[in-house]
Amino acid sequence: MRKYWPFMLLFAMVVLPLFLGLAPNLDLGFFSYYYFLNLGFITFVFVAQAVAWNILGGYGGQISFGYSAFFGLGAYTTAVLWGMYHWPMVLTFPVAGLVGVIFAIIIGLPTFRLTGPYFSIATLGIGEAMRVLMLNINSLGGASGMNLPTTIPGKMWFYYAGLILVSGTLAVSAWVRQSKFGLALFALNMDQNAAASLGVNVALYKNLAHMLGAFIVGMSGGLYATYFQYIHPDQVFGFQASISLVLMPVIGGVGTLWGPVLGGTIYYFLEDTLLSSLPSLHLLVYGVLLVLIIVLEPNGLLGMAARVQRWWRARQKEHTVAFPDAGKGALP
Amino acid sequence: MSAPLLETKKVSMVFGGLVAVRDVDMQIEEGEIFGLIGPNGAGKTTLFNMVSGVLKPTSGRLIFAGKDYTGLPAHLVCRQGIVHTHQVVRPFRNMTVYDNVRVGLQFGGREHARRESTHDQVMEILEYVGMAGRAQELARGLPIGYLKRLEIARALATRPRLLLLDEVMGGLGPTEIDATMDLIRRIRDSGITIFMIEHHMRAVMGISDRIMVLHHGETIALGTPREVSQNPVVIEAYLGESAV
C-alpha cells in the first residue's frame, strides 16, 4: 500500500478534472471547475520547478538563488520561437529547456569553483543581471514585455501538460535518488573533499545536476509563458521567482523526494492568500518563515512529521512495553 | 630491482612564505609498509596531500608506477590507484556505512572497479574490516574506532595499489591498536602497498619495513625501524639537543 500511493495520487489528479467536468458551471463561491484547473496548472508548474531545484540544491547541497534565469530564458525562448518565428508551440518547450541548459553551463563553470555559502552568494546576482539585460533589449520588448499569441489550447490542456511535467520531473528525481548520480550528489553534499578523494568527479556531477534542473525549469518557463500570454522581465527574471524556488523545498523538506512537492503546494496557496490579504508585507512573511524553518526544523515539514511520528511511537511504546504489568494485580 | 611504485622527485610545498615540505626525494617499493614519522608540523600531512593530489606541489615531480602524475586532480589520482584516509575522520555522516563504502566502489579505483558494484562486494569489504554487522547504521552514530575503520573500508573499496593511512591509530585503545596493526598487515599481504603516517611509535616501529623521518619539511633519516630509532639526528629532533 505504501509503495503505491504516488500512483494513486497521480490517478486522482488525472481523473479529478474529468469528474468535476461533469458539472463545469458549478460554482461554490470559492471553488469552481475553472478555478481548479487554473490552480492545478500553476501548482504543477511551481512544484515541478521546486523538484528540479532540489536535485542540485537538496541532494547536492548547492543552494542556488539563480534559477529565475532559467525560468525567464525559457519563457523568452518560447515567446520568440512561437510568437516571432511561428514554430509549433509544443516544439518550443524542449528548446526552452536546452537554452536553460546552455546558460547553466555558462554560469556553472565559474560559480562551481566556489563552495558553500560563497556559491550561493555568487548566484544571487544572476537572475537580477538577466532582468536588467532583458529590460534593455528593445527587440525583445524591453521594458514593455512581450505578448504571446492568444491561439492557445484550453485550460484542460494546460492542466494535463502541467501534470505530465510534474510527474516526469518527479520520476527523474526519484531515479536520481537511487542512482550512481545521486550517490555522487549526496557524497559531495556531505563532504566534497572526501568525495573527490574517493574518485568522485565533483565538478562533473554538480554541473550535470545544474543542467538537469535548468532543463526542467526552462521548459516550465516556456509553458508558463504560453499560459499567461504575456511576459515581462520583472516577473520572469524577478528575484522573487528565485527566492520562491528555494523556499518551496525548504518549507517541505530539502533533499527529500516529496518535500518539494509538499512545500510547493503549500507555497502556492500561501502566496495566493498572502498576495491578496497582505500585498505589501508578503515578502516579510516569507523571510520570517524561512528563518523559523531553518532555525527550528531544517528538514522542513517532512522533518517535523518524522519528529511527530517518532514521538508518537515512543509514547505508544511507553504505554505498552515499558511496564507491561503495570496496573495488574493488587497492592500488597 | 624493479622500479618503485611511488617516487617523489624533489617535491616542495610552499604556503606563502612558509616552506612546509622541501625537496623530498622518496621511493616506495611495491608491497612494503612505508612509515612516515616526524614531530608535529614537520610536513607529513602536506606530503600526503601532495601524493594524493589534494595539493599540487609548488615544485618537483610525482611518479606512480612509472607515470608522472604531478598536478592530476584528486579524483583522477584515486582512479590511478592511490587512495588516502583522513587524519580527522571525514565520513559521509548522513549515509549508512554501506553507502559510504559504495561511494568508493562506484567511483574510485581503476577501471574494473567502476564497472560493477554489487552487494557482495560491499559486504566483502565490510567483513574484511570487521564492520559487516553495522552496514545499515548511519555513519554519524558510530564510535571513533569504527569511524577510523570506515575510512579504511571506503579507501579499500576503491581497490587501490597504494593506500595512504594518516594516523589511523590516533584515539584508539591498546587492543584496537593491535587489531588495526593486524588489519594493516593483512591489507599489505593482499598486495596493497602501504604508506602511513603514525605517531604511535610501538605501532609504526612494529609493522613498517622502512621508515622516513621528516623534520621542518626535510628528510632527516630513512631506514629500517631499528636504524631510524638509533639515529642521533632523529633522537635530537624528537627529544631536543640535550638528550643526545
Coordinates of C-alpha atoms in Angstrom, one line a residue:
Chain A
M1 CA 0.0 0.0 0.0
R2 CA 2.7 2.4 1.0
K3 CA 4.5 1.8 -2.3
Y4 CA 1.5 2.6 -4.5
W5 CA 0.3 5.8 -3.1
P6 CA 2.2 8.0 -5.6
F7 CA 0.4 6.2 -8.4
M8 CA -2.9 6.6 -6.6
L9 CA -2.2 10.3 -6.2
L10 CA -1.4 10.6 -9.9
F11 CA -4.6 8.7 -10.8
A12 CA -6.6 11.1 -8.6
M13 CA -5.0 14.0 -10.3
V14 CA -5.8 12.5 -13.7
V15 CA -9.5 11.7 -13.1
L16 CA -10.4 14.7 -10.8
P17 CA -10.9 17.2 -13.7
L18 CA -12.9 14.7 -15.7
F19 CA -15.2 14.2 -12.7
L20 CA -15.5 17.9 -12.0
G21 CA -16.0 18.5 -15.7
L22 CA -19.4 16.8 -15.5
A23 CA -20.7 20.0 -14.0
P24 CA -18.4 22.7 -15.3
N25 CA -20.6 25.5 -14.4
L26 CA -21.0 24.6 -10.8
D27 CA -19.8 27.5 -8.7
L28 CA -19.4 27.1 -4.9
G29 CA -18.3 30.7 -4.5
F30 CA -14.7 29.9 -3.6
F31 CA -14.4 26.9 -5.8
S32 CA -15.2 26.2 -9.4
Y33 CA -14.1 23.9 -12.2
Y34 CA -12.1 26.5 -14.0
Y35 CA -10.5 27.7 -10.7
F36 CA -9.5 24.1 -10.0
L37 CA -7.9 23.7 -13.5
N38 CA -6.1 27.1 -13.1
L39 CA -4.9 26.2 -9.6
G40 CA -3.8 22.8 -10.7
F41 CA -1.7 24.0 -13.6
I42 CA 0.1 26.7 -11.6
T43 CA 0.7 24.4 -8.7
F44 CA 2.1 21.7 -11.1
V45 CA 4.5 24.2 -12.7
F46 CA 5.7 25.5 -9.4
V47 CA 6.1 22.1 -7.9
A48 CA 8.0 20.8 -11.0
Q49 CA 10.5 23.7 -10.5
A50 CA 10.9 23.0 -6.8
V51 CA 11.6 19.3 -7.5
A52 CA 14.0 20.3 -10.2
W53 CA 15.8 22.8 -8.0
N54 CA 16.0 20.1 -5.3
I55 CA 18.3 17.9 -7.4
L56 CA 21.3 20.2 -7.1
G57 CA 20.1 22.2 -4.1
G58 CA 18.8 19.4 -2.0
Y59 CA 20.6 16.2 -3.0
G60 CA 23.8 18.1 -3.9
G61 CA 23.5 20.8 -1.2
Q62 CA 24.4 23.6 -3.6
I63 CA 22.0 26.3 -2.8
S64 CA 21.5 28.5 -5.9
F65 CA 19.5 31.7 -6.0
G66 CA 19.9 31.9 -9.7
Y67 CA 17.2 29.7 -11.1
S68 CA 14.9 32.5 -12.2
A69 CA 17.4 33.0 -15.1
F70 CA 16.5 29.6 -16.5
F71 CA 12.8 30.3 -15.9
G72 CA 12.9 33.6 -17.7
L73 CA 15.1 32.4 -20.5
G74 CA 12.7 29.5 -21.1
A75 CA 9.8 31.9 -21.2
Y76 CA 11.6 34.2 -23.6
T77 CA 12.7 31.4 -25.8
T78 CA 9.1 30.2 -26.2
A79 CA 7.9 33.7 -26.8
V80 CA 10.4 34.3 -29.5
L81 CA 10.2 31.0 -31.3
W82 CA 6.4 30.7 -31.1
G83 CA 5.5 34.4 -31.3
M84 CA 8.0 35.7 -33.7
Y85 CA 9.1 32.7 -35.7
H86 CA 5.8 30.8 -35.6
W87 CA 7.2 27.5 -34.5
P88 CA 4.7 24.9 -33.3
M89 CA 4.1 25.7 -29.7
V90 CA 4.9 22.3 -28.2
L91 CA 8.3 22.2 -30.0
T92 CA 9.4 25.4 -28.3
F93 CA 9.4 23.8 -24.8
P94 CA 12.3 21.4 -25.3
V95 CA 14.3 24.2 -26.9
A96 CA 13.4 26.5 -23.9
G97 CA 14.9 23.7 -21.7
L98 CA 18.0 23.5 -23.9
V99 CA 18.6 27.2 -23.7
G100 CA 18.4 26.8 -19.9
V101 CA 21.0 24.0 -20.1
I102 CA 23.4 26.1 -22.2
F103 CA 23.1 29.0 -19.7
A104 CA 23.6 26.6 -16.8
I105 CA 26.9 25.5 -18.3
I106 CA 28.0 29.1 -18.8
I107 CA 27.3 30.1 -15.2
G108 CA 28.2 26.7 -13.7
L109 CA 31.8 26.8 -14.9
P110 CA 32.8 29.8 -12.9
T111 CA 30.5 29.6 -9.9
F112 CA 31.1 25.9 -9.1
R113 CA 34.7 26.8 -8.2
L114 CA 33.1 28.3 -5.1
T115 CA 31.8 26.2 -2.3
G116 CA 29.2 26.5 0.4
P117 CA 27.8 30.0 1.1
Y118 CA 30.2 31.6 -1.4
F119 CA 28.5 29.7 -4.2
S120 CA 25.1 30.9 -3.0
I121 CA 26.2 34.5 -2.9
A122 CA 27.7 34.3 -6.4
T123 CA 24.3 33.1 -7.8
L124 CA 22.4 35.9 -6.1
G125 CA 23.1 38.3 -9.0
I126 CA 22.4 36.0 -11.9
G127 CA 18.7 36.5 -12.2
E128 CA 18.9 40.2 -11.5
A129 CA 21.6 40.6 -14.2
M130 CA 19.3 38.9 -16.7
R131 CA 16.4 41.0 -15.7
V132 CA 18.3 44.2 -16.3
L133 CA 19.7 42.9 -19.6
M134 CA 16.2 41.9 -20.9
L135 CA 14.7 45.3 -19.8
N136 CA 17.2 46.9 -22.2
I137 CA 16.8 44.6 -25.2
N138 CA 14.2 46.5 -27.1
S139 CA 13.9 44.0 -30.0
L140 CA 12.5 41.6 -27.3
G141 CA 10.1 44.1 -25.9
G142 CA 12.4 45.6 -23.4
A143 CA 10.6 47.2 -20.5
S144 CA 7.2 46.8 -22.1
G145 CA 7.4 43.0 -22.0
M146 CA 6.3 40.6 -24.8
N147 CA 2.9 39.4 -25.9
L148 CA 2.5 35.9 -27.0
P149 CA -0.1 34.5 -29.4
T150 CA -3.5 34.1 -28.0
T151 CA -4.3 31.0 -30.0
I152 CA -3.8 28.6 -27.1
P153 CA -5.4 25.4 -26.1
G154 CA -8.0 25.3 -23.3
K155 CA -7.4 25.1 -19.6
M156 CA -7.8 21.4 -19.6
W157 CA -4.9 21.0 -22.0
F158 CA -2.7 23.1 -19.7
Y159 CA -3.8 21.1 -16.6
Y160 CA -2.6 17.9 -18.2
A161 CA 0.6 19.4 -19.7
G162 CA 1.5 20.6 -16.2
L163 CA 0.6 17.2 -14.7
I164 CA 2.9 15.5 -17.3
L165 CA 5.7 17.9 -16.5
V166 CA 5.5 17.4 -12.7
S167 CA 5.1 13.6 -12.9
G168 CA 8.1 13.4 -15.3
T169 CA 10.2 15.6 -13.1
L170 CA 9.3 13.5 -10.0
A171 CA 10.2 10.4 -11.9
V172 CA 13.6 11.9 -12.8
S173 CA 14.1 13.0 -9.2
A174 CA 13.2 9.5 -7.9
W175 CA 15.6 7.9 -10.4
V176 CA 18.4 10.3 -9.5
R177 CA 18.0 9.5 -5.8
Q178 CA 18.7 5.8 -6.2
S179 CA 21.3 6.1 -9.0
K180 CA 25.1 6.4 -9.0
F181 CA 24.5 10.0 -10.0
G182 CA 22.5 10.5 -6.8
L183 CA 25.1 8.8 -4.7
A184 CA 27.7 11.2 -6.0
L185 CA 25.5 14.2 -5.2
F186 CA 24.8 13.0 -1.6
A187 CA 28.5 12.4 -1.1
L188 CA 29.7 15.7 -2.4
N189 CA 26.9 17.4 -0.3
M190 CA 28.2 15.8 2.9
D191 CA 32.0 16.2 2.2
Q192 CA 33.2 17.4 -1.1
N193 CA 36.9 16.7 -0.4
A194 CA 36.3 13.3 0.9
A195 CA 34.1 12.5 -2.2
A196 CA 36.9 13.7 -4.5
S197 CA 39.5 11.6 -2.7
L198 CA 37.3 8.5 -3.3
G199 CA 37.2 9.2 -7.0
V200 CA 34.0 11.3 -7.4
N201 CA 34.3 13.9 -10.1
V202 CA 32.7 16.6 -8.1
A203 CA 32.7 19.3 -10.8
L204 CA 31.1 17.0 -13.3
Y205 CA 28.2 15.9 -11.1
K206 CA 27.5 19.4 -9.9
N207 CA 27.3 20.6 -13.5
L208 CA 25.1 17.7 -14.5
A209 CA 22.6 18.3 -11.7
H210 CA 22.6 22.0 -12.6
M211 CA 21.9 21.3 -16.2
L212 CA 19.2 18.8 -15.4
G213 CA 17.5 21.4 -13.1
A214 CA 17.9 24.1 -15.7
F215 CA 16.3 22.0 -18.4
I216 CA 13.2 21.4 -16.4
V217 CA 12.9 24.9 -15.1
G218 CA 13.4 26.2 -18.7
M219 CA 10.6 24.1 -20.0
S220 CA 8.3 25.2 -17.2
G221 CA 9.2 28.8 -18.1
G222 CA 8.0 28.2 -21.7
L223 CA 4.8 26.5 -20.6
Y224 CA 4.1 29.3 -18.1
A225 CA 4.7 32.0 -20.9
T226 CA 2.2 30.3 -23.2
Y227 CA -0.4 30.1 -20.4
F228 CA -0.2 33.7 -19.4
Q229 CA 0.3 35.0 -23.0
Y230 CA 2.4 37.9 -21.7
I231 CA 5.8 38.0 -20.1
H232 CA 7.8 40.8 -18.5
P233 CA 11.4 40.8 -17.3
D234 CA 10.4 41.9 -13.8
Q235 CA 8.1 38.9 -13.5
V236 CA 10.0 36.0 -15.0
F237 CA 13.5 37.1 -14.0
G238 CA 12.4 38.7 -10.7
F239 CA 14.2 38.0 -7.5
Q240 CA 11.0 36.6 -6.1
A241 CA 11.0 33.8 -8.7
S242 CA 14.4 32.7 -7.5
I243 CA 13.5 33.0 -3.8
S244 CA 10.3 31.0 -4.2
L245 CA 12.3 28.2 -5.8
V246 CA 14.4 28.0 -2.7
L247 CA 11.5 28.4 -0.3
M248 CA 9.4 25.6 -1.6
P249 CA 11.8 22.8 -1.0
V250 CA 12.9 24.4 2.3
I251 CA 9.3 24.5 3.6
G252 CA 8.6 20.9 2.6
G253 CA 11.9 19.3 3.4
V254 CA 15.1 19.9 1.4
G255 CA 16.9 16.9 -0.1
T256 CA 13.9 14.6 0.2
L257 CA 11.8 13.4 -2.8
W258 CA 8.4 14.6 -1.6
G259 CA 9.4 17.6 0.4
P260 CA 9.4 20.0 -2.6
V261 CA 6.0 18.7 -3.7
L262 CA 4.5 19.4 -0.3
G263 CA 6.3 22.7 0.0
G264 CA 5.4 23.8 -3.5
T265 CA 1.7 23.0 -3.0
I266 CA 1.6 24.9 0.3
Y267 CA 3.6 27.7 -1.0
Y268 CA 1.2 28.4 -3.9
F269 CA -1.8 28.5 -1.6
L270 CA 0.1 30.7 0.8
E271 CA 1.1 33.1 -2.0
D272 CA -2.4 33.3 -3.3
T273 CA -3.7 34.2 0.2
L274 CA -0.9 36.5 1.2
L275 CA -0.8 38.5 -2.0
S276 CA -4.5 39.4 -1.6
S277 CA -4.5 39.9 2.2
L278 CA -1.1 41.4 2.9
P279 CA 0.2 42.6 -0.5
S280 CA 3.0 44.8 0.9
L281 CA 4.1 42.5 3.7
H282 CA 4.1 39.1 2.0
L283 CA 7.9 39.2 1.4
L284 CA 8.4 39.8 5.1
V285 CA 6.3 36.8 5.9
Y286 CA 8.5 34.7 3.7
G287 CA 11.6 36.0 5.3
V288 CA 10.3 35.2 8.8
L289 CA 9.1 31.8 7.6
L290 CA 12.5 30.9 6.1
V291 CA 14.4 31.9 9.3
L292 CA 11.9 30.0 11.5
I293 CA 12.2 26.8 9.5
I294 CA 16.0 26.9 9.3
V295 CA 16.3 27.5 13.0
L296 CA 13.6 25.2 14.3
E297 CA 13.4 22.4 11.7
P298 CA 15.9 22.4 8.9
N299 CA 14.3 19.4 7.4
G300 CA 11.0 21.2 6.8
L301 CA 7.5 19.8 7.2
L302 CA 8.6 16.3 6.4
G303 CA 11.2 16.6 9.2
M304 CA 8.6 17.8 11.5
A305 CA 6.3 14.9 10.5
A306 CA 9.1 12.4 11.2
R307 CA 9.6 14.0 14.6
V308 CA 6.0 13.8 15.5
Q309 CA 5.9 10.2 14.3
R310 CA 8.9 9.3 16.5
W311 CA 7.4 11.0 19.4
W312 CA 4.1 9.2 18.9
R313 CA 5.8 5.8 18.6
A314 CA 7.9 6.4 21.7
R315 CA 4.7 7.3 23.5
Q316 CA 3.0 4.2 22.4
K317 CA 5.9 2.1 23.5
E318 CA 6.0 3.8 26.9
H319 CA 2.4 2.8 27.4
T320 CA 2.5 -0.7 26.1
V321 CA 6.0 -2.1 26.5
A322 CA 7.9 -0.3 29.3
F323 CA 5.6 -1.6 32.1
P324 CA 3.6 -4.4 30.7
D325 CA 2.3 -5.5 34.0
A326 CA 1.5 -2.1 35.4
G327 CA -2.0 -1.8 36.7
K328 CA -2.4 -5.5 37.1
G329 CA -2.6 -7.3 40.4
A330 CA -3.3 -5.8 43.8
L331 CA -1.0 -3.9 46.1
P332 CA 0.4 -6.0 48.8
Chain B
M1 CA 65.3 -4.3 -8.6
S2 CA 62.1 -3.2 -10.3
A3 CA 61.0 0.4 -10.5
P4 CA 59.5 1.8 -7.3
L5 CA 55.7 2.0 -7.1
L6 CA 55.8 5.6 -5.9
E7 CA 58.6 8.1 -6.4
T8 CA 58.8 11.7 -5.5
K9 CA 61.5 13.9 -7.1
K10 CA 62.4 17.0 -5.1
V11 CA 58.8 17.8 -4.2
S12 CA 58.3 21.0 -2.3
M13 CA 55.3 22.8 -1.0
V14 CA 55.4 26.5 0.0
F15 CA 52.5 28.2 1.7
G16 CA 53.0 32.0 1.4
G17 CA 56.5 32.4 2.9
L18 CA 56.4 29.1 4.8
V19 CA 58.2 26.1 3.3
A20 CA 56.1 23.1 4.5
V21 CA 57.9 20.5 2.6
R22 CA 61.4 21.0 1.0
D23 CA 62.9 18.9 -1.8
V24 CA 61.7 15.5 -0.6
D25 CA 63.0 12.5 -2.6
M26 CA 61.4 9.3 -1.7
Q27 CA 60.9 5.8 -3.2
I28 CA 58.3 3.3 -2.1
E29 CA 58.6 -0.2 -3.3
E30 CA 55.6 -2.3 -4.2
G31 CA 54.4 -4.5 -1.3
E32 CA 56.2 -2.7 1.5
I33 CA 54.8 -0.9 4.5
F34 CA 56.5 2.5 4.5
G35 CA 56.2 4.6 7.6
L36 CA 56.4 8.4 7.8
I37 CA 57.1 10.0 11.2
G38 CA 58.2 13.3 12.5
P39 CA 57.4 15.9 15.1
N40 CA 54.2 17.9 14.8
G41 CA 54.3 20.4 12.0
A42 CA 57.0 18.5 10.2
G43 CA 55.0 18.5 6.9
K44 CA 53.8 14.9 7.0
T45 CA 50.2 15.5 6.1
T46 CA 51.3 18.1 3.5
L47 CA 53.4 15.5 1.8
F48 CA 50.5 13.1 1.9
N49 CA 48.2 15.6 0.4
M50 CA 50.6 16.1 -2.5
V51 CA 50.9 12.4 -3.2
S52 CA 47.1 12.0 -3.1
G53 CA 46.5 15.0 -5.4
V54 CA 44.7 17.2 -2.8
L55 CA 47.6 19.7 -3.1
K56 CA 49.6 20.5 -6.2
P57 CA 53.3 20.7 -5.3
T58 CA 55.0 24.0 -5.7
S59 CA 57.9 22.2 -7.4
G60 CA 59.1 18.7 -8.0
R61 CA 57.6 15.6 -9.7
L62 CA 55.4 12.8 -8.5
I63 CA 55.7 9.4 -10.3
F64 CA 53.4 6.5 -9.8
A65 CA 54.1 3.1 -11.4
G66 CA 56.5 4.8 -13.8
K67 CA 53.9 7.5 -14.8
D68 CA 54.3 11.2 -13.9
Y69 CA 51.0 12.4 -12.4
T70 CA 52.0 15.7 -11.0
G71 CA 49.1 18.1 -10.9
L72 CA 46.4 15.5 -11.6
P73 CA 43.2 16.3 -9.7
A74 CA 42.4 14.2 -6.6
H75 CA 39.6 12.1 -8.2
L76 CA 41.8 11.0 -11.1
V77 CA 44.7 10.3 -8.7
C78 CA 42.3 8.0 -6.9
R79 CA 41.4 6.3 -10.1
Q80 CA 45.0 5.6 -10.8
G81 CA 45.1 3.5 -7.7
I82 CA 46.3 5.9 -4.9
V83 CA 43.8 6.5 -2.1
H84 CA 44.1 8.1 1.3
T85 CA 42.3 8.2 4.6
H86 CA 41.9 11.4 6.6
Q87 CA 43.7 12.1 9.9
V88 CA 40.4 13.6 11.2
V89 CA 37.8 11.2 10.1
R90 CA 35.5 12.5 7.3
P91 CA 32.7 10.0 6.8
F92 CA 29.6 10.9 4.8
R93 CA 27.7 11.4 8.1
N94 CA 24.1 11.0 6.9
M95 CA 24.8 8.0 4.8
T96 CA 24.8 4.4 6.0
V97 CA 28.1 2.6 6.5
Y98 CA 27.0 0.5 3.4
D99 CA 26.6 3.6 1.2
N100 CA 29.9 5.1 2.4
V101 CA 31.6 2.0 1.1
R102 CA 29.5 2.1 -2.1
V103 CA 30.9 5.6 -3.0
G104 CA 34.4 4.1 -3.0
L105 CA 33.3 1.1 -5.1
Q106 CA 31.4 3.1 -7.6
F107 CA 33.7 6.0 -8.3
G108 CA 37.2 5.1 -7.2
G109 CA 39.9 2.9 -8.3
R110 CA 41.0 1.6 -11.6
E111 CA 38.5 0.8 -14.5
H112 CA 37.4 -2.6 -13.4
A113 CA 36.2 -1.4 -10.0
R114 CA 34.0 1.2 -11.5
R115 CA 32.1 -1.1 -13.8
E116 CA 30.4 -3.3 -11.3
S117 CA 29.4 -2.6 -7.7
T118 CA 27.4 -5.3 -6.1
H119 CA 26.0 -6.0 -2.8
D120 CA 28.5 -8.8 -2.4
Q121 CA 31.5 -6.6 -3.0
V122 CA 30.3 -4.1 -0.4
M123 CA 29.7 -6.8 2.2
E124 CA 33.0 -8.4 1.4
I125 CA 34.9 -5.2 2.2
L126 CA 32.8 -4.6 5.4
E127 CA 33.6 -8.2 6.6
Y128 CA 37.2 -7.7 5.8
V129 CA 37.5 -4.8 8.2
G130 CA 35.0 -6.3 10.7
M131 CA 32.1 -4.0 10.2
A132 CA 29.5 -6.2 8.4
G133 CA 27.2 -6.1 11.4
R134 CA 27.0 -2.3 11.2
A135 CA 26.3 -2.0 7.5
Q136 CA 22.9 -0.3 7.9
E137 CA 23.9 2.1 10.6
L138 CA 24.3 5.8 9.9
A139 CA 27.9 6.9 9.9
R140 CA 27.2 9.8 12.3
G141 CA 26.2 7.4 15.1
L142 CA 29.4 5.4 15.1
P143 CA 32.1 5.5 17.8
I144 CA 35.5 6.8 16.8
G145 CA 37.1 3.3 16.4
Y146 CA 34.6 2.3 13.8
L147 CA 34.9 5.6 12.0
K148 CA 38.6 5.0 11.6
R149 CA 37.8 1.6 10.2
L150 CA 35.2 3.0 7.9
E151 CA 37.8 5.4 6.5
I152 CA 39.9 2.3 5.7
A153 CA 36.9 0.4 4.3
R154 CA 36.0 3.2 2.0
A155 CA 39.5 3.5 0.8
L156 CA 39.9 -0.2 0.2
A157 CA 36.6 -0.2 -1.8
T158 CA 38.4 1.8 -4.5
R159 CA 40.7 -1.2 -5.0
P160 CA 43.9 0.8 -4.6
R161 CA 47.5 -0.2 -5.3
L162 CA 48.8 2.3 -2.8
L163 CA 47.0 3.0 0.4
L164 CA 47.9 6.2 2.4
L165 CA 47.0 6.0 6.1
D166 CA 47.1 9.2 8.0
E167 CA 47.3 8.4 11.7
V168 CA 44.7 5.6 11.8
M169 CA 45.8 4.7 15.3
G170 CA 45.1 8.1 16.8
G171 CA 42.5 8.0 19.5
L172 CA 42.4 4.1 19.7
G173 CA 42.9 2.0 22.7
P174 CA 45.7 -0.7 23.0
T175 CA 43.5 -3.6 21.9
E176 CA 42.1 -1.6 19.0
I177 CA 45.7 -0.7 18.0
D178 CA 46.7 -4.3 17.9
A179 CA 43.7 -5.1 15.8
T180 CA 44.5 -2.3 13.4
M181 CA 48.1 -3.4 13.1
D182 CA 46.9 -6.8 12.2
L183 CA 44.5 -5.3 9.7
I184 CA 47.2 -3.3 8.1
R185 CA 49.4 -6.4 7.8
R186 CA 46.6 -8.3 6.2
I187 CA 46.0 -5.5 3.7
R188 CA 49.6 -5.5 2.8
D189 CA 49.6 -9.3 2.4
S190 CA 46.7 -9.0 -0.1
G191 CA 49.1 -7.0 -2.3
I192 CA 48.4 -3.4 -1.4
T193 CA 51.4 -1.2 -0.7
I194 CA 51.0 0.9 2.5
F195 CA 52.3 4.4 3.1
M196 CA 51.5 5.5 6.6
I197 CA 51.9 8.5 8.9
E198 CA 51.8 7.4 12.5
H199 CA 52.5 9.0 15.9
H200 CA 52.1 5.8 17.8
M201 CA 55.7 4.6 18.0
R202 CA 55.1 1.0 19.0
A203 CA 52.7 0.5 16.1
V204 CA 54.8 2.2 13.4
M205 CA 58.1 0.6 14.6
G206 CA 56.3 -2.8 14.8
I207 CA 54.9 -3.0 11.3
S208 CA 56.9 -0.8 9.0
D209 CA 59.5 -2.2 6.7
R210 CA 61.1 1.2 6.3
I211 CA 60.6 4.5 8.0
M212 CA 61.3 8.0 6.8
V213 CA 61.6 10.9 9.3
L214 CA 60.6 14.3 8.3
H215 CA 61.6 17.4 10.3
H216 CA 60.9 21.0 9.3
G217 CA 59.8 19.7 5.9
E218 CA 63.0 17.9 5.1
T219 CA 64.0 14.3 5.2
I220 CA 66.4 13.7 8.1
A221 CA 66.6 9.9 8.2
L222 CA 65.5 6.9 6.2
G223 CA 65.9 3.2 7.0
T224 CA 64.6 0.2 8.9
P225 CA 62.8 0.9 12.2
R226 CA 65.9 -0.2 14.1
E227 CA 68.3 2.2 12.2
V228 CA 65.9 5.1 12.5
S229 CA 65.3 4.7 16.2
Q230 CA 69.1 4.7 16.9
N231 CA 69.8 7.6 14.6
P232 CA 71.1 10.5 16.7
V233 CA 69.7 13.2 14.4
V234 CA 66.2 11.6 14.9
I235 CA 66.6 11.5 18.6
E236 CA 67.6 15.1 18.6
A237 CA 64.6 16.1 16.5
Y238 CA 62.2 14.4 18.8
L239 CA 63.8 14.9 22.2
G240 CA 65.9 18.1 21.8
E241 CA 69.6 18.6 21.7
S242 CA 70.3 17.9 25.4
A243 CA 69.1 14.3 25.1
V244 CA 71.9 13.3 22.7

